Coordinates of N, CA, C and O and ligand atoms in Angstrom, one line a residue:
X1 N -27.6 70.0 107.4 CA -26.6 69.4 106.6 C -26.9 68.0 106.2 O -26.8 67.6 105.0
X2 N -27.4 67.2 107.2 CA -27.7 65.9 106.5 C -29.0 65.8 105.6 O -29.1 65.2 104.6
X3 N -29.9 66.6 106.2 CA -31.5 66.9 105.1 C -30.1 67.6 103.8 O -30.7 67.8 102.7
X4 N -29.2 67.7 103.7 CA -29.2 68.4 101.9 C -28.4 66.7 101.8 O -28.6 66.0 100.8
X5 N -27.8 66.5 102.5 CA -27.1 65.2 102.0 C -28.2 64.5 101.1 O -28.2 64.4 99.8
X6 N -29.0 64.0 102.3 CA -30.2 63.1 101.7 C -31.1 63.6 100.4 O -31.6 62.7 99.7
X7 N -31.1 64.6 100.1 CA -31.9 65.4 98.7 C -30.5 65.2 97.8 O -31.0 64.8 96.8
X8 N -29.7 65.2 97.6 CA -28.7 65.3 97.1 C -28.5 63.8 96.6 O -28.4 63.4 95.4
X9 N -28.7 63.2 97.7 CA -28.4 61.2 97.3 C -29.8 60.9 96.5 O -29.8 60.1 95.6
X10 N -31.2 61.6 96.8 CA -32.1 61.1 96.1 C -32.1 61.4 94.7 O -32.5 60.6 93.8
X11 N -31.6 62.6 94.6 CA -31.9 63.1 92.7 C -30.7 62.6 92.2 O -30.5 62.5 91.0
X12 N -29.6 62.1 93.2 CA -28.6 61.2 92.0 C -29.2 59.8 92.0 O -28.6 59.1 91.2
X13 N -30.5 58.9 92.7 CA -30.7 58.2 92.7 C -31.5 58.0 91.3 O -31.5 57.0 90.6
X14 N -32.4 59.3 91.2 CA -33.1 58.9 90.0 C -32.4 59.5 88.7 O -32.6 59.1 87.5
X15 N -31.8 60.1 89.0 CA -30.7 60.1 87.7 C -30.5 59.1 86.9 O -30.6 58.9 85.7
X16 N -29.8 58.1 88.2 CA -29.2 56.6 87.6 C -30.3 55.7 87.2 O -30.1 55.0 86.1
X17 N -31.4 55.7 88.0 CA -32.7 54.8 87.4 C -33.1 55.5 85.9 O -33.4 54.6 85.1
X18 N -33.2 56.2 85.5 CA -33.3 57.0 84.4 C -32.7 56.6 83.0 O -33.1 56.4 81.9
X19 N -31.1 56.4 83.8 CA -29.9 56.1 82.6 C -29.9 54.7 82.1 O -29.4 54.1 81.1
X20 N -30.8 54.2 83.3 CA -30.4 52.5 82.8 C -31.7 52.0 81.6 O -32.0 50.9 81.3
X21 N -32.3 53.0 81.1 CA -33.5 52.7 79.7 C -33.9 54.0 78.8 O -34.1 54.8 79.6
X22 N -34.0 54.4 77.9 CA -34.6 54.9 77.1 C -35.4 56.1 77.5 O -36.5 55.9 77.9
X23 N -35.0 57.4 77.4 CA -36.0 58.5 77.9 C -37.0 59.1 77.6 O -37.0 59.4 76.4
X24 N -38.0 59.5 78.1 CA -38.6 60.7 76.9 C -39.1 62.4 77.1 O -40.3 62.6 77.4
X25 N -38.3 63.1 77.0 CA -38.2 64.3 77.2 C -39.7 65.3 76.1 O -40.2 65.3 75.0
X26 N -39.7 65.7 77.3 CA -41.3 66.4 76.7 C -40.9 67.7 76.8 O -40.3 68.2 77.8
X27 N -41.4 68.5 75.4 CA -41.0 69.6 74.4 C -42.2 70.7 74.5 O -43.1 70.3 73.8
X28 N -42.5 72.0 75.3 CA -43.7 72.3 75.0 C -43.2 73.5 74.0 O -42.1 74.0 73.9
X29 N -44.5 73.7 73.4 CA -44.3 74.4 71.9 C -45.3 75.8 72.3 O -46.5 75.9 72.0
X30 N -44.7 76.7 72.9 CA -45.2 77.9 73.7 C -45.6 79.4 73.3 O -44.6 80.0 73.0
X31 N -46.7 80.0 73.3 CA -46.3 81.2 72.2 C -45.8 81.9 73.8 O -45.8 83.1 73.4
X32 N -45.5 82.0 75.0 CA -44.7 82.8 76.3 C -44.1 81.8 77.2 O -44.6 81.1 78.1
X33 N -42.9 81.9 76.9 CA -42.3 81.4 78.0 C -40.7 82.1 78.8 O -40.2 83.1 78.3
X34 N -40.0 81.6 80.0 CA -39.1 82.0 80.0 C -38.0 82.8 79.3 O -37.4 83.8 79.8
X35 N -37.9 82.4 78.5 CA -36.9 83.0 77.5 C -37.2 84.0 76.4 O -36.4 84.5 75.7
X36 N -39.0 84.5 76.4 CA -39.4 85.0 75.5 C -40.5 84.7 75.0 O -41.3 83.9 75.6
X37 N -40.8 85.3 73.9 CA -42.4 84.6 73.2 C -41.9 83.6 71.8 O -40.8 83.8 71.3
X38 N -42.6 82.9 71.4 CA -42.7 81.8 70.5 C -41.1 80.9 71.1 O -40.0 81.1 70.8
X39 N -41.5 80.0 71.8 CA -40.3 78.9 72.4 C -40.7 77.8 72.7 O -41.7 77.5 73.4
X40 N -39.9 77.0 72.2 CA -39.7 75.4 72.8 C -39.2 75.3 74.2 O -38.4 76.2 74.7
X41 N -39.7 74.3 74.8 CA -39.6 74.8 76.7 C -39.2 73.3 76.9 O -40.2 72.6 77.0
X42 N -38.1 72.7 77.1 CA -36.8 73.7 77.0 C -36.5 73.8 75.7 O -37.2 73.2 74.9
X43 N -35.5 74.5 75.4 CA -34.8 75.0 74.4 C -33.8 74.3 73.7 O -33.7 74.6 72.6
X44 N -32.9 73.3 74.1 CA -32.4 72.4 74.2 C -32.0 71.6 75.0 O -32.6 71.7 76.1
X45 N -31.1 70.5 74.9 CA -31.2 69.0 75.7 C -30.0 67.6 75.4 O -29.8 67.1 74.3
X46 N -29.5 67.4 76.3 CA -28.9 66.2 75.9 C -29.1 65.3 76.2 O -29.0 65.1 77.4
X47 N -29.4 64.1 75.2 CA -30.0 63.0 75.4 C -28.9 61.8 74.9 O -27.8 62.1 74.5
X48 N -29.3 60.5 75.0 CA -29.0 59.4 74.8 C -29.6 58.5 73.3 O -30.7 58.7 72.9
X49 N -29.0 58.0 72.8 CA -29.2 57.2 71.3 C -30.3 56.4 71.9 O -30.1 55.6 72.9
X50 N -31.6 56.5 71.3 CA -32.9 55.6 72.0 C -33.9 56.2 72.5 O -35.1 55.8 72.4
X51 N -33.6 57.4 73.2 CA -34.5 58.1 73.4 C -35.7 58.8 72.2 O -35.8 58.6 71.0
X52 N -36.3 59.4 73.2 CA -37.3 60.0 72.8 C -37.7 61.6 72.7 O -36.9 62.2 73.4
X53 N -38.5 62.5 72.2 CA -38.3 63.4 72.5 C -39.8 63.9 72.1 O -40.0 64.0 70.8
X54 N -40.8 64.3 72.9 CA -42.1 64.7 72.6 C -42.7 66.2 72.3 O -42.8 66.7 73.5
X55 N -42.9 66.7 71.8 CA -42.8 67.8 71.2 C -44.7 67.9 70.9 O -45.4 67.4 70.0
X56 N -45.1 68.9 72.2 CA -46.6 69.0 72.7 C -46.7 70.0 72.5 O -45.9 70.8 73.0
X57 N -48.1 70.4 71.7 CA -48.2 71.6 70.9 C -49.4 72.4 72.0 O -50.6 72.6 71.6
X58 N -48.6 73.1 73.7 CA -49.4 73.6 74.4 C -50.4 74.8 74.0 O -51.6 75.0 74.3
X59 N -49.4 75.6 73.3 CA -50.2 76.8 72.5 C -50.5 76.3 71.1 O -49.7 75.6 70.7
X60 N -51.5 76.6 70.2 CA -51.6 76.6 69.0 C -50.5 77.4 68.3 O -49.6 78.2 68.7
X61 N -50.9 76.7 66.9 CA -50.1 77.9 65.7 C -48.6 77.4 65.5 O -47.9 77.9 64.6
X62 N -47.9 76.1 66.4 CA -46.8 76.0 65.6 C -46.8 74.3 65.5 O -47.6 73.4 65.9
X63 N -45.4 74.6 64.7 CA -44.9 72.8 64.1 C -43.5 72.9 64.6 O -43.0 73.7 65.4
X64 N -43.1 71.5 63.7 CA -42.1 70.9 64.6 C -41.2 70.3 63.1 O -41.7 69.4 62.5
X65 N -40.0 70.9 62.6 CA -39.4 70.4 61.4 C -38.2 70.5 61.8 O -37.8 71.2 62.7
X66 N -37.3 69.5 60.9 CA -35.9 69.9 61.4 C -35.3 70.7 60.5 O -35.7 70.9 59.3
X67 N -34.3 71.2 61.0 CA -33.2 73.1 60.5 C -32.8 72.0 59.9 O -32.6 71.0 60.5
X68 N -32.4 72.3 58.2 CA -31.5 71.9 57.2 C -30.5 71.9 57.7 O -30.2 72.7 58.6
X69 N -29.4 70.7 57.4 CA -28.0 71.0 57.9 C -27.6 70.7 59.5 O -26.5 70.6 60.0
X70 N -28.9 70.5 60.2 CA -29.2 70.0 61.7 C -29.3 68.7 62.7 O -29.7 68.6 63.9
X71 N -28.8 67.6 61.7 CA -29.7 66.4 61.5 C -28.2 64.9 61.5 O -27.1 65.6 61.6
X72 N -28.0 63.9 61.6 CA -27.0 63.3 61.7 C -27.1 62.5 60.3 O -28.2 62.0 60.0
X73 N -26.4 62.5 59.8 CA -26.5 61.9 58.0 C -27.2 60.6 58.2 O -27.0 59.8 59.1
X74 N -27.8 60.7 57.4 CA -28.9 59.6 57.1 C -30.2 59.4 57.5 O -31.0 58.5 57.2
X75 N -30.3 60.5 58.4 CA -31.5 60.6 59.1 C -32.5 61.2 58.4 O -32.2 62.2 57.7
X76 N -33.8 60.8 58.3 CA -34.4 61.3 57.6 C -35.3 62.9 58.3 O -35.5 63.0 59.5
X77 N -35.6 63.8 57.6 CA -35.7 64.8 58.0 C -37.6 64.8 58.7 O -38.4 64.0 58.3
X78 N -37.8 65.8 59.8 CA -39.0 65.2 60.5 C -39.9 66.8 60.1 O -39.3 67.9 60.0
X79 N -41.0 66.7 59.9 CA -41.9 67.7 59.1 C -43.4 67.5 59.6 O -44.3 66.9 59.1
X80 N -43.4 68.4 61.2 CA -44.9 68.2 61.6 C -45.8 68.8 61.1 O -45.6 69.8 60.5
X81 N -46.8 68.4 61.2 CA -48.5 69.6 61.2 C -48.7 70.3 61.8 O -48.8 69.9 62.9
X82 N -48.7 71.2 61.7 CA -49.1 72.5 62.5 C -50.2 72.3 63.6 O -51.3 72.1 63.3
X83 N -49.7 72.4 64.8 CA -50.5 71.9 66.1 C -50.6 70.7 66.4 O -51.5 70.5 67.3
X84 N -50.1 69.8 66.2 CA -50.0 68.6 66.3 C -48.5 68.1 67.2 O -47.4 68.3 67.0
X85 N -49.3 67.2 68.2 CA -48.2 66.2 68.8 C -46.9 65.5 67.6 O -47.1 64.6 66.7
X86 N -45.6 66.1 68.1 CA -44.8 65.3 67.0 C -43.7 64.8 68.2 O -43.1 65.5 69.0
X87 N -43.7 63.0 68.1 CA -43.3 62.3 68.8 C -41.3 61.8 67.7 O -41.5 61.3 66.6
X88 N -40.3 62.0 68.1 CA -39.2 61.8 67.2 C -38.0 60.8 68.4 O -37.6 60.9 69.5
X89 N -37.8 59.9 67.5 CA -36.5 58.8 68.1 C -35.5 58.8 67.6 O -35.3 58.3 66.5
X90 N -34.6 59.6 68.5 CA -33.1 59.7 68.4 C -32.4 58.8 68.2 O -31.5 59.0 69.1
X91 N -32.2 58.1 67.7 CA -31.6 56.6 67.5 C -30.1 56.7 67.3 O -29.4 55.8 67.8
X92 N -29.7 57.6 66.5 CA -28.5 58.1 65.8 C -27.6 59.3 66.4 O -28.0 60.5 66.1
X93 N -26.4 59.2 67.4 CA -25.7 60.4 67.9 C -25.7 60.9 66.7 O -25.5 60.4 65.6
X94 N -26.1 62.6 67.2 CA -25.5 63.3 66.6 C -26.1 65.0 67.0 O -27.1 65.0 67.8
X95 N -25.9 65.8 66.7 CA -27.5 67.1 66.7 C -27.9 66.9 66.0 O -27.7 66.5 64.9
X96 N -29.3 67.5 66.8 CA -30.5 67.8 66.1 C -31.5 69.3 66.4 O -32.1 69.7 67.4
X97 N -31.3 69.7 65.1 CA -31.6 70.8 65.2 C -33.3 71.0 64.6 O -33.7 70.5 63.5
X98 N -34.0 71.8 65.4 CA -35.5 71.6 65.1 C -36.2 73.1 65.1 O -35.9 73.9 66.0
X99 N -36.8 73.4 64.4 CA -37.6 74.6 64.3 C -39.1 74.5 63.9 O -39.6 73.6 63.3
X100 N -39.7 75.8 64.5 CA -41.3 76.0 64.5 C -41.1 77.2 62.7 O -40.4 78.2 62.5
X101 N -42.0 76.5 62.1 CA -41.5 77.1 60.4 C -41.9 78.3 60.8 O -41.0 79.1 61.0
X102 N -43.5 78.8 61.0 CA -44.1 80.5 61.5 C -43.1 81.3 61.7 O -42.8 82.3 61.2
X103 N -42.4 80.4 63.2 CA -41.5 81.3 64.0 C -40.0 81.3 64.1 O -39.2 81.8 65.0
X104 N -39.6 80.4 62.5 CA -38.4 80.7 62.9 C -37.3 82.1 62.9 O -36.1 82.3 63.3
X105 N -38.2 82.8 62.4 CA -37.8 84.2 62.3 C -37.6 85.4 63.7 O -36.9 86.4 63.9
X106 N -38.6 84.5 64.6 CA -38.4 84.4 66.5 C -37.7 83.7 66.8 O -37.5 84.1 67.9
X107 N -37.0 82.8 66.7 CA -35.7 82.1 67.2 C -36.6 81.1 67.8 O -36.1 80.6 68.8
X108 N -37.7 80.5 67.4 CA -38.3 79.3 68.6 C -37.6 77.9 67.6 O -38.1 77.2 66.7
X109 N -36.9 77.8 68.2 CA -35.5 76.7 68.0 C -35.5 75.7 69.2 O -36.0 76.1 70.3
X110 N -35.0 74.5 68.9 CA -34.8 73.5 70.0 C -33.3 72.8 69.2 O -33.1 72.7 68.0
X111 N -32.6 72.3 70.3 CA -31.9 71.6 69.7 C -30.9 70.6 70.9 O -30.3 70.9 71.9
X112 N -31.0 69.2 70.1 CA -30.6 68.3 71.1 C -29.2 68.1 70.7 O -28.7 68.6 69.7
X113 N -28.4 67.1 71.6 CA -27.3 66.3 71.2 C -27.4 65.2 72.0 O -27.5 65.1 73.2
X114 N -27.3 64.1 71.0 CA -27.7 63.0 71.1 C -26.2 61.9 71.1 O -25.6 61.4 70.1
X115 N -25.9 61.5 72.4 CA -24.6 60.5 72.5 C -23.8 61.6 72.7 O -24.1 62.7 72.9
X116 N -22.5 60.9 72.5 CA -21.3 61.8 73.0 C -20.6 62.9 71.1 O -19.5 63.2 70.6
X117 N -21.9 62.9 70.9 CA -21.2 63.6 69.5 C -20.6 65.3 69.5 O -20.8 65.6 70.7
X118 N -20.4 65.7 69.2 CA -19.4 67.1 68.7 C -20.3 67.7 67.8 O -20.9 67.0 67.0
X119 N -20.4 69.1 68.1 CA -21.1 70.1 67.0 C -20.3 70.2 65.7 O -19.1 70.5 65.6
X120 N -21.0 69.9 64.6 CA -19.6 70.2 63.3 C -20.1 71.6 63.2 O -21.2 72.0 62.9
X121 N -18.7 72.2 63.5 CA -18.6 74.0 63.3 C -19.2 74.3 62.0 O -19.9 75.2 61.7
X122 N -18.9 73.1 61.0 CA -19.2 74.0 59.3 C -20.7 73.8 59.4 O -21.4 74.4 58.7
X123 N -21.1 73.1 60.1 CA -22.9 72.8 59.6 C -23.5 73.9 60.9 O -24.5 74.7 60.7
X124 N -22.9 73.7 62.0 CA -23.4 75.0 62.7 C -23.1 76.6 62.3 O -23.8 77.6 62.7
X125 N -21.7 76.7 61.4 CA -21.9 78.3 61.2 C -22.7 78.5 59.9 O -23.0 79.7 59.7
X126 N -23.0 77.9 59.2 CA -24.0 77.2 57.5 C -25.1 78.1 58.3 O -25.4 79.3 58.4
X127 N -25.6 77.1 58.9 CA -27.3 77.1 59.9 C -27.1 79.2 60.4 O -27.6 80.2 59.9
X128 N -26.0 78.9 61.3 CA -26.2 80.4 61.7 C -26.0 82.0 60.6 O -26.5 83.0 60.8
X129 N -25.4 81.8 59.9 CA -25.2 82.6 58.8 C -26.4 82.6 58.2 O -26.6 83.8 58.0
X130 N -27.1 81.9 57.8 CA -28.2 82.3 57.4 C -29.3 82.3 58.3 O -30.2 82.0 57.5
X131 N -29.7 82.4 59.6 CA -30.4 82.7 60.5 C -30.7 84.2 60.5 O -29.8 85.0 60.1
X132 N -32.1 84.6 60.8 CA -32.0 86.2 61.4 C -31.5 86.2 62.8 O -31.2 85.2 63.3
X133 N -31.4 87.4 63.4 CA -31.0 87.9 64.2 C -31.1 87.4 65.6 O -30.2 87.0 66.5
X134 N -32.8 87.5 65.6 CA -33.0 86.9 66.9 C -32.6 85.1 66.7 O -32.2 84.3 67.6
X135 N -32.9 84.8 65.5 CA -33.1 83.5 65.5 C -31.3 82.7 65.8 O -31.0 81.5 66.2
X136 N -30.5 83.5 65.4 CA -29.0 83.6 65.9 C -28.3 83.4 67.1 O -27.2 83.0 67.5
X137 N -29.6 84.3 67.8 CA -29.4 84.5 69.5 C -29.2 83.6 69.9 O -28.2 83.1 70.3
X138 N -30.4 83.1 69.8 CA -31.6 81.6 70.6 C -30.4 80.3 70.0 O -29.5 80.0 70.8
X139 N -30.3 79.8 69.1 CA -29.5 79.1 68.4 C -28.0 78.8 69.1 O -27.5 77.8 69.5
X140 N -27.3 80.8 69.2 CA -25.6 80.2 69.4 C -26.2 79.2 71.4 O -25.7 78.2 72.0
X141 N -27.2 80.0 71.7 CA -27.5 80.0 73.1 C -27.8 78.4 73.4 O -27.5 77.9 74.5
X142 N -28.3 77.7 72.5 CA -28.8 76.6 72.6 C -27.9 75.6 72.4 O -27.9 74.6 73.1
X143 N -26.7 76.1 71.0 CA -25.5 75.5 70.7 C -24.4 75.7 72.1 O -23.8 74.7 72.5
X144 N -24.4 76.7 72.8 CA -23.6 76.4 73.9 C -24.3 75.7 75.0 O -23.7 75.5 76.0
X145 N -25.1 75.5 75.0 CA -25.9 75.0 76.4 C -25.8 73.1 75.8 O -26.5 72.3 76.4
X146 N -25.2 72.7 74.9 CA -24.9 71.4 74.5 C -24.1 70.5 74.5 O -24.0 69.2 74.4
X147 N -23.1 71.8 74.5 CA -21.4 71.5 74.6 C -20.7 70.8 75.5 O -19.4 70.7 75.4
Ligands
CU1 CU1 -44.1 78.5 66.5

């Protein structure tokens, strides 16, 4: 009982050292992982205005662009190379919604929320209405894991 205490007090310890600066969440770009084949690992994420988010291209063959309609107004839209490290600064609450172009027809989706913002329903059912199937799945899945 006290050994869970003490593990318990440590991971809220680094939690808080964590919150007090700027993060950077590292993105691997996977053709197998947990959830399937062609995936962002993790899948989604909620982060802080300042943060970072690094997006490491472990397997070959994909990129890193953001989903039309995914993005917090005014942000400019992000459009990697194919296999290449793409480094992006959340500066601005809001979602952000990101896709591998090859695979977005696999659902290999990521998507953050950034600050205390709210999904807008009309830009998330836009996005899903025109998604395929699988890519629907992964998406509502990512959209509820944000909420
Ligand atoms: Cu891909």
């Amino acid at each position: 009982m006290f050994r869970t205490l003490m593990i318990v007090g440590a991971i809220a310890g680094v939690a808080h050292a964590a919150s007090a600066s700027a993060a950077e969440l590292t993105v691997k770009m996977r053709n197998q992982g947990a959830e399937g084949p062609m995936v962002f690992e993790p899948s989604s994420a909620k982060l802080k205005p300042g943060d970072t988010i690094r997006f490491v291209p472990t397997d070959a063959g994909h990129n890193v662009e953001t989903i039309p309609g995914l993005a917090p107004a005014g942000v400019p839209p992000v459009k990697g190379v194919m296999g290449k490290e793409v480094v992006v600064k959340v500066a601005k609450p809001g979602v952000y919604g990101f896709k591998c172009l090859p695979h977005w027809g696999m659902g290999m989706v990521f998507v953050a929320k950034v600050g205390d913002a709210k999904l807008d329903p009309a830009a998330s059912s836009a996005v899903l209405a025109s998604a395929p199937p699988m890519t629907k799945r992964r998406l509502t899945a990512a959209f509820n894991a944000i909420r």
